[in-house]
XYZ file of N, CA, C and O in Angstrom:
632
model
N -7.095 -5.307 27.684
C -8.831 -5.570 27.744
C -9.500 -6.173 27.145
O -9.307 -6.594 26.332
N -9.983 -7.439 27.992
C -10.720 -8.562 27.701
C -12.738 -7.650 27.991
O -12.418 -7.019 28.977
N -13.090 -8.505 26.886
C -14.944 -8.551 27.404
C -14.994 -7.959 28.615
O -15.828 -6.710 29.021
N -15.246 -9.564 29.424
C -15.706 -9.776 30.613
C -14.632 -8.462 31.560
O -16.017 -7.816 32.654
N -13.449 -7.916 31.648
C -13.309 -6.850 31.921
C -13.541 -5.102 32.249
O -13.665 -4.830 32.447
N -14.596 -5.281 30.931
C -15.086 -4.419 30.453
C -16.411 -4.177 31.077
O -16.692 -3.097 31.502
N -16.445 -4.820 30.592
C -17.944 -4.976 31.723
C -18.511 -4.840 33.069
O -18.460 -4.443 33.471
N -16.914 -5.374 33.778
C -17.248 -5.513 35.286
C -16.427 -3.823 35.733
O -16.741 -3.310 36.508
N -15.954 -3.093 34.960
C -15.105 -1.999 35.097
C -16.305 -1.205 34.383
O -16.529 0.357 35.285
N -16.969 -1.151 34.012
C -18.242 -0.136 33.438
C -19.102 -0.982 34.351
O -19.932 0.453 34.900
N -19.660 -1.780 35.407
C -20.669 -2.046 36.567
C -20.330 -1.307 37.158
O -20.666 -0.603 38.490
N -19.139 -1.300 37.567
C -18.031 -0.732 39.001
C -18.258 0.862 38.477
O -18.197 2.149 39.445
N -17.680 1.284 37.270
C -18.061 3.310 37.190
C -19.528 3.332 37.227
O -19.999 4.957 37.501
N -20.284 2.961 37.003
C -22.000 2.625 37.554
C -22.184 3.352 38.591
O -22.623 3.745 39.353
N -21.951 1.814 39.405
C -21.871 2.091 40.759
C -21.746 3.054 41.385
O -22.028 3.621 42.572
N -20.167 3.785 40.997
C -19.379 4.791 41.738
C -20.458 5.753 41.318
O -20.698 7.406 41.758
N -20.563 5.659 39.704
C -22.295 6.735 39.157
C -23.196 7.365 40.198
O -23.289 8.108 41.115
N -23.694 6.170 40.821
C -24.992 6.059 41.446
C -24.871 6.740 42.826
O -25.546 7.523 43.618
N -23.584 5.905 43.436
C -23.046 6.364 44.572
C -23.350 8.222 44.861
O -23.324 8.491 45.736
N -22.466 8.464 44.366
C -22.224 9.954 43.389
C -23.396 10.717 43.455
O -23.933 12.335 44.122
N -24.130 10.378 42.910
C -25.741 10.682 42.469
C -26.415 10.783 43.858
O -26.698 12.565 44.279
N -26.632 10.259 44.298
C -27.175 9.953 46.206
C -26.495 10.643 46.780
O -27.161 11.532 47.701
N -25.427 10.653 46.995
C -25.171 11.132 48.027
C -24.987 13.009 47.767
O -24.639 13.752 48.856
N -24.823 13.060 46.101
C -25.029 14.177 46.363
C -26.360 14.962 46.153
O -26.669 15.854 47.031
N -27.292 14.247 46.036
C -28.736 14.540 46.322
C -29.149 15.220 47.759
O -29.064 16.789 48.314
N -28.263 14.270 48.938
C -28.670 14.112 50.436
C -27.512 15.581 51.027
O -28.215 16.706 51.755
N -26.384 15.864 49.761
C -25.437 17.457 50.344
C -26.511 18.438 49.767
O -26.275 19.129 50.271
N -27.110 18.317 48.843
C -28.435 19.490 48.055
C -28.983 19.342 49.050
O -29.124 21.001 48.934
N -29.577 18.969 49.894
C -30.445 19.294 50.509
C -29.982 19.775 51.572
O -31.082 19.653 52.950
N -28.808 19.961 51.737
C -28.239 20.542 53.257
C -28.529 19.114 54.178
O -28.936 19.870 55.808
N -28.090 17.830 53.860
C -28.416 17.262 54.879
C -27.590 16.143 54.853
O -27.542 14.556 54.231
N -25.985 16.522 55.446
C -25.287 15.765 54.992
C -25.194 14.345 56.355
O -24.778 13.306 56.568
N -26.027 14.176 57.506
C -26.150 13.252 58.315
C -26.278 11.559 57.626
O -26.505 10.658 57.458
N -27.978 12.373 56.818
C -28.583 11.038 55.744
C -27.126 10.874 54.666
O -27.196 9.613 54.691
N -26.381 11.187 54.634
C -25.424 10.900 53.459
C -24.422 10.156 54.192
O -24.007 8.706 53.843
N -24.254 10.674 55.486
C -23.675 10.095 56.292
C -24.046 8.342 56.380
O -23.651 7.133 56.721
N -25.076 8.664 57.033
C -25.770 7.393 57.291
C -26.187 5.954 56.329
O -25.612 5.427 55.729
N -25.466 7.026 54.785
C -25.837 5.909 53.712
C -25.006 5.435 53.486
O -24.392 4.337 53.227
N -23.449 6.267 53.558
C -21.916 5.399 53.741
C -21.859 4.645 54.820
O -21.276 3.531 54.352
N -22.253 4.355 56.197
C -22.344 3.917 57.380
C -23.090 2.459 56.295
O -22.311 1.593 56.941
N -24.338 2.682 56.201
C -24.929 1.224 55.967
C -24.515 0.568 54.642
O -24.410 -0.591 54.794
N -23.692 1.381 54.135
C -22.837 0.748 52.674
C -21.939 0.268 53.618
O -21.362 -1.525 53.558
N -21.274 0.621 54.358
C -20.049 0.017 54.879
C -20.405 -1.156 55.859
O -19.474 -2.151 55.513
N -21.340 -1.207 56.240
C -21.804 -1.993 57.165
C -22.448 -3.401 56.798
O -22.413 -4.589 56.907
N -22.992 -3.008 55.306
C -23.435 -4.184 54.757
C -23.025 -4.800 53.459
O -23.100 -6.246 52.916
N -21.400 -4.335 53.457
C -20.428 -4.912 52.263
C -19.205 -5.177 53.071
O -18.498 -5.429 51.772
N -19.820 -5.111 54.833
C -17.862 -5.579 55.378
C -17.476 -6.857 55.030
O -18.842 -8.073 54.699
N -16.487 -6.773 54.129
C -16.046 -8.523 54.211
C -15.557 -9.188 55.212
O -15.494 -9.247 56.469
N -16.065 -10.726 55.473
C -16.098 -11.571 56.090
C -15.475 -12.540 55.607
O -15.362 -13.991 55.053
N -13.862 -12.506 56.418
C -12.958 -13.553 56.118
C -13.089 -14.949 56.289
O -12.670 -15.065 55.907
N -13.845 -15.436 57.259
C -13.522 -16.577 57.861
C -14.513 -16.954 57.067
O -14.284 -18.837 56.929
N -15.615 -16.368 56.296
C -16.997 -17.461 55.656
C -17.030 -17.333 54.174
O -17.433 -17.611 53.667
N -15.808 -16.357 53.732
C -15.553 -16.036 52.188
C -14.008 -16.332 51.963
O -13.294 -15.995 52.604
N -14.340 -16.901 50.582
C -12.884 -17.315 49.798
C -11.965 -16.242 49.463
O -12.402 -15.941 48.258
N -11.567 -15.208 50.439
C -10.535 -14.446 49.592
C -9.096 -14.583 49.279
O -8.698 -15.693 50.703
N -8.519 -14.227 48.694
C -8.703 -13.726 47.194
C -9.062 -13.964 46.310
O -9.424 -13.233 45.413
N -9.809 -15.662 46.041
C -10.357 -16.278 45.785
C -11.282 -15.602 44.377
O -11.747 -15.352 43.352
N -12.497 -14.668 45.903
C -13.192 -13.828 45.616
C -13.687 -12.631 45.496
O -12.821 -12.113 46.662
N -13.513 -11.551 44.631
C -13.553 -10.682 44.554
C -14.492 -9.990 46.166
O -16.176 -10.783 45.980
N -13.884 -8.537 46.841
C -15.368 -8.278 48.293
C -16.490 -7.154 47.118
O -16.599 -6.959 46.288
N -17.159 -7.573 48.329
C -18.811 -7.053 47.828
C -18.269 -5.543 47.832
O -18.530 -4.640 46.969
N -17.647 -4.896 48.672
C -17.203 -3.646 49.128
C -16.354 -3.466 48.100
O -15.247 -4.103 47.715
N -17.100 -2.341 47.455
C -15.907 -1.668 46.743
C -15.356 -0.128 47.069
O -16.238 0.559 47.189
N -14.141 -0.301 47.090
C -13.431 1.163 47.371
C -13.553 2.396 46.678
O -13.115 3.573 46.897
N -13.885 2.105 45.253
C -14.071 3.051 44.403
C -15.358 3.622 45.239
O -15.008 5.017 44.173
N -16.659 2.666 44.811
C -17.876 3.285 45.456
C -17.791 4.117 46.720
O -18.067 4.959 46.989
N -16.307 4.422 47.674
C -16.334 5.174 48.907
C -16.410 6.031 48.650
O -16.441 7.017 48.648
N -14.489 6.177 47.600
C -14.091 6.953 47.180
C -14.996 7.848 46.519
O -15.040 9.455 46.742
N -15.896 7.709 45.625
C -17.227 8.419 45.067
C -17.749 8.837 45.741
O -18.127 10.491 45.799
N -18.844 8.593 47.146
C -19.554 9.020 47.806
C -18.319 9.810 49.500
O -18.997 10.856 49.172
N -17.304 9.210 49.713
C -16.602 10.354 49.954
C -15.981 11.590 49.363
O -16.421 12.662 49.930
N -15.813 11.488 48.375
C -14.924 12.761 47.761
C -16.604 13.759 47.018
O -16.212 14.551 46.187
N -17.494 13.096 46.988
C -18.824 14.399 46.547
C -18.493 15.200 47.080
O -19.105 15.465 48.178
N -19.301 16.668 46.335
C -19.240 17.741 46.901
C -20.393 18.245 46.501
O -21.012 18.459 45.604
N -20.648 19.371 47.637
C -22.172 19.341 47.880
C -22.328 20.993 47.286
O -21.500 21.777 47.006
N -23.124 21.022 45.948
C -23.319 22.098 45.066
C -23.694 23.194 45.830
O -23.067 24.464 45.010
N -24.079 23.274 47.126
C -24.563 24.798 47.941
C -23.300 25.360 48.781
O -22.528 26.443 48.432
N -23.210 24.263 49.633
C -21.417 24.365 50.414
C -20.067 24.427 49.150
O -19.027 25.420 50.495
N -19.852 23.694 49.194
C -19.323 23.299 48.185
C -17.763 22.347 49.069
O -16.862 21.912 48.701
N -18.528 21.495 50.054
C -18.527 20.790 50.818
C -18.298 19.234 50.253
O -19.478 19.032 50.143
N -16.925 18.456 50.636
C -17.066 17.021 50.342
C -17.935 16.271 51.574
O -17.708 16.723 52.648
N -18.628 15.370 51.721
C -18.481 14.404 52.211
C -17.719 14.243 53.652
O -17.255 13.772 54.704
N -16.612 13.765 52.355
C -14.892 13.762 53.300
C -14.650 14.269 54.729
O -14.076 14.504 55.892
N -15.600 15.290 54.263
C -14.935 17.220 55.476
C -15.749 16.665 56.612
O -15.560 16.994 57.688
N -17.128 15.800 56.174
C -18.272 15.548 57.856
C -17.311 14.138 58.192
O -17.993 13.952 58.952
N -16.388 13.420 57.746
C -16.265 12.586 58.903
C -14.654 12.593 59.028
O -14.245 12.252 60.190
N -13.660 13.360 58.731
C -12.281 14.198 59.288
C -12.287 14.667 60.303
O -12.408 15.877 59.213
N -11.608 14.387 61.172
C -12.105 15.512 62.040
C -10.465 17.024 61.717
O -10.783 18.035 61.714
N -9.678 17.082 61.064
C -8.447 17.874 60.758
C -9.490 18.599 59.545
O -8.877 20.388 59.005
N -10.565 18.331 58.856
C -11.022 18.691 57.641
C -12.676 19.744 58.233
O -12.880 20.278 57.861
N -12.514 19.305 59.512
C -14.042 19.922 59.848
C -14.299 20.966 60.542
O -12.758 21.308 61.964
N -14.648 22.289 60.008
C -14.577 23.639 60.636
C -14.270 23.299 62.208
O -13.944 24.994 62.814
N -15.274 22.696 63.151
C -15.118 22.695 63.979
C -14.598 22.338 65.049
O -13.747 22.288 66.566
N -13.556 21.337 64.165
C -11.699 21.074 64.923
C -12.706 19.546 65.640
O -11.837 19.214 65.585
N -14.050 19.241 65.307
C -14.521 17.954 66.039
C -15.231 16.927 64.979
O -15.468 17.448 63.596
N -14.614 15.562 64.696
C -15.132 14.737 64.059
C -16.545 14.696 63.877
O -17.672 14.304 65.586
N -17.330 14.547 63.150
C -18.613 14.029 63.096
C -18.877 12.804 63.615
O -19.936 12.382 64.183
N -17.936 11.801 62.851
C -18.119 10.379 63.595
C -17.020 10.115 64.942
O -16.290 10.952 65.016
N -17.849 9.379 65.384
C -17.115 9.170 66.736
C -16.033 8.500 66.546
O -15.694 7.643 65.567
N -15.111 8.563 66.984
C -13.835 7.940 67.225
C -13.610 6.459 66.527
O -12.760 5.958 65.767
N -13.821 5.872 66.950
C -14.320 4.380 67.161
C -14.892 3.961 65.838
O -14.721 2.589 65.319
N -15.701 5.258 65.513
C -16.632 4.061 64.266
C -15.637 4.608 62.596
O -14.913 4.058 61.886
N -14.906 6.009 63.203
C -13.925 5.929 62.380
C -12.674 5.062 62.123
O -12.398 4.981 61.196
N -11.651 4.418 63.478
C -11.188 3.366 63.749
C -11.897 2.387 62.893
O -11.237 1.608 61.722
N -13.403 1.977 62.859
C -13.816 0.627 61.916
C -13.245 0.773 60.656
O -13.431 0.144 59.897
N -14.069 1.804 60.427
C -13.711 2.127 58.754
C -12.331 2.651 58.323
O -12.602 1.758 57.527
N -11.481 2.455 59.155
C -10.422 2.102 58.495
C -10.228 0.247 58.266
O -9.621 0.796 57.538
N -10.664 0.046 58.949
C -10.162 -1.055 59.372
C -10.875 -1.624 58.478
O -10.019 -2.891 57.193
N -12.578 -1.355 57.765
C -12.982 -2.684 57.248
C -12.282 -1.775 55.670
O -11.890 -2.487 54.741
N -11.573 -0.542 55.184
C -11.548 0.031 54.697
C -9.752 -0.541 54.396
O -9.654 -1.714 53.638
N -8.825 -1.127 55.416
C -7.884 -1.545 54.893
C -7.644 -3.116 55.037
O -7.372 -3.347 53.736
N -9.091 -3.686 55.226
C -9.253 -5.206 55.380
C -9.309 -5.805 53.217
O -9.358 -5.747 52.807
N -10.019 -4.813 53.169
C -10.635 -4.538 51.296
C -8.921 -4.055 50.277
O -9.212 -5.256 49.940
N -9.123 -3.413 51.336
C -7.163 -3.206 50.531
C -6.357 -3.953 50.697
O -5.835 -4.124 49.063
N -6.465 -4.995 51.609
C -4.931 -5.561 52.054
C -6.204 -6.639 50.502
O -4.686 -7.359 50.028
N -7.500 -7.392 50.637
C -7.686 -7.988 49.269
C -7.719 -7.998 47.583
O -6.666 -8.346 47.380
N -7.904 -6.515 47.160
C -7.868 -6.047 46.620
C -6.062 -5.890 46.110
O -5.326 -5.825 45.047
N -5.575 -5.950 46.884
C -4.171 -5.800 46.285
C -3.416 -6.975 46.639
O -2.771 -7.549 45.373
N -3.768 -8.213 46.825
C -3.157 -9.904 46.345
C -4.005 -9.144 45.398
O -3.175 -10.580 44.408
N -5.233 -9.759 44.646
C -6.043 -9.470 44.029
C -4.768 -8.566 42.524
O -5.471 -8.963 41.420
N -4.874 -7.776 42.638
C -4.024 -7.402 41.785
C -2.767 -7.647 41.048
O -2.113 -7.629 40.041
N -1.840 -8.617 42.000
C -1.049 -9.168 41.757
C -0.711 -10.443 41.124
O -0.245 -11.460 41.018
N -2.439 -10.814 41.012
C -2.507 -12.048 40.241
C -2.723 -12.250 38.966
O -2.032 -11.402 38.379
N -1.644 -13.605 38.680
C -1.017 -13.222 37.279
C -2.088 -13.472 35.779
O -2.337 -12.959 34.858
N -3.641 -13.888 36.512
C -5.108 -13.922 35.886
C -5.858 -12.134 35.636
O -5.714 -11.517 36.049
N -5.358 -11.894 34.537
C -6.018 -10.075 33.559
C -6.858 -9.878 34.528
O -7.576 -8.960 34.679
N -8.120 -11.205 34.131
C -9.386 -10.888 34.635
C -9.771 -10.393 36.371
O -10.448 -9.784 36.618
N -8.493 -10.874 37.270
C -9.222 -10.547 38.756
C -7.581 -9.466 38.485
O -8.441 -8.358 40.161
N -7.053 -9.420 37.664
C -5.977 -8.262 38.379
C -5.755 -6.739 38.174
O -5.900 -6.382 38.579
N -6.968 -6.654 37.054
C -7.300 -5.542 36.482
C -8.044 -4.666 37.445
O -7.942 -3.891 37.821
N -9.186 -5.573 37.977
C -10.064 -4.922 38.664
C -9.245 -4.652 40.452
O -9.804 -3.681 40.335
N -8.448 -5.681 40.527
C -7.812 -5.525 41.503
C -6.827 -3.800 41.924
O -6.746 -3.463 42.997
N -6.096 -3.598 40.204
C -5.233 -2.914 40.466
C -6.270 -1.482 40.566
O -5.857 -0.734 41.253
N -7.262 -1.231 40.066
C -8.241 -0.300 40.463
C -8.696 0.215 41.619
O -8.451 0.875 42.241
N -9.442 -0.878 42.350
C -9.973 -0.977 43.644
C -8.422 -0.348 44.813
O -8.555 0.514 45.655
N -6.829 -1.194 44.047
C -6.477 -0.737 45.413
C -5.953 0.836 45.035
O -4.961 1.104 46.697
N -5.707 1.049 43.866
C -5.849 2.785 43.799
C -6.208 3.254 44.147
O -6.411 4.684 44.557
N -7.836 3.407 44.366
C -8.800 3.771 45.080
C -8.166 3.982 46.519
O -8.917 4.756 47.391
N -7.963 2.583 46.690
C -7.585 2.898 48.737
C -6.509 3.253 48.779
O -6.336 3.906 49.554
N -5.339 3.383 48.249
C -4.216 4.379 48.596
C -4.337 5.345 48.493
O -4.144 6.414 49.143
N -5.446 6.297 47.483
C -5.662 7.493 47.758
C -6.709 7.612 48.922
O -6.559 8.834 49.321
N -7.873 6.567 49.500
C -8.523 7.223 50.798
C -7.758 6.899 51.748
O -7.890 7.637 52.879
N -6.741 6.257 51.592
C -6.116 6.408 53.004
C -4.804 7.269 52.984
O -4.743 7.992 54.111
N -4.897 7.577 51.714
C -3.867 9.545 51.963
C -4.956 10.662 52.074
O -4.519 11.183 53.308
N -5.944 10.557 52.143
C -7.304 11.724 51.717
C -7.375 11.180 53.360
O -7.945 12.209 54.440
N -7.395 10.509 54.551
C -8.066 10.134 55.638
C -6.548 10.329 56.613
O -7.022 10.239 57.661
N -5.756 9.833 56.163
C -3.882 10.549 56.205
C -4.371 9.235 57.375
O -4.015 9.207 59.007
N -4.332 8.001 56.854
C -3.860 7.056 58.265
C -2.870 6.443 57.911
O -1.811 6.321 56.478
N -1.681 5.754 58.838
C -0.482 5.400 58.783
C -0.603 3.497 58.918
O -0.617 3.256 60.182
N 0.046 3.245 57.938
C -0.085 1.788 58.057
C 1.464 0.979 57.946
O 1.910 1.166 56.758
N 1.963 0.531 58.963
C 3.159 0.189 59.179
C 2.962 -1.307 59.617
O 1.951 -2.132 60.615
N 3.347 -1.990 58.601
C 3.669 -3.925 59.266
C 2.004 -4.085 59.657
O 1.204 -5.332 60.090
N 1.323 -4.037 58.428
C -0.155 -4.444 58.494
C -0.845 -3.902 60.269
O -2.256 -4.633 60.087
N -0.330 -2.705 60.965
C -0.538 -2.023 62.046
C -1.398 -0.913 61.569
O -0.045 -0.055 62.181
N -2.749 -1.066 61.779
C -2.812 0.214 60.881
C -3.270 1.427 61.690
O -3.943 1.260 62.913
N -3.296 2.474 62.124
C -3.237 3.840 63.085
C -3.785 4.953 62.836
O -2.705 5.055 62.102
N -4.828 5.850 63.478
C -4.942 6.942 62.404
C -3.668 7.658 63.374
O -3.142 7.823 64.122
N -3.657 8.158 62.531
C -2.104 9.415 62.300
C -1.953 10.088 63.605
O -4.020 11.370 63.650
């Protein structure tokens, strides 16, 4: 590992820990709405702008590892993960807390970042590829958790 990669990965780990702590606080207070609000605000504030930013030359601000940390945070009281408030098949009532178009938007943003990180993971420079591999792996885990089906860059909800 190169020194700069160690710093980048440590910063990424810190961001994941902070996201998990804040999400856990909201879930501990039995306030999943605030946790979902935090998740959506993070998504909206870090959405990649493909036309104005040079991808994959520069990494997206949005981290799929941070998204994964937030979604997989478990409530100490109920034992439910934030993900269970988002996905319809995990929600006991059978309906999604989020409107279907918000879930689709979430998927498209995640897919966009995943594509950028996948391209970065194939870069010959290890300073770019190592963090890209970590983020691309988080994308694959999220796609599996959300039961998204991605074929030919046309991603659909299953």
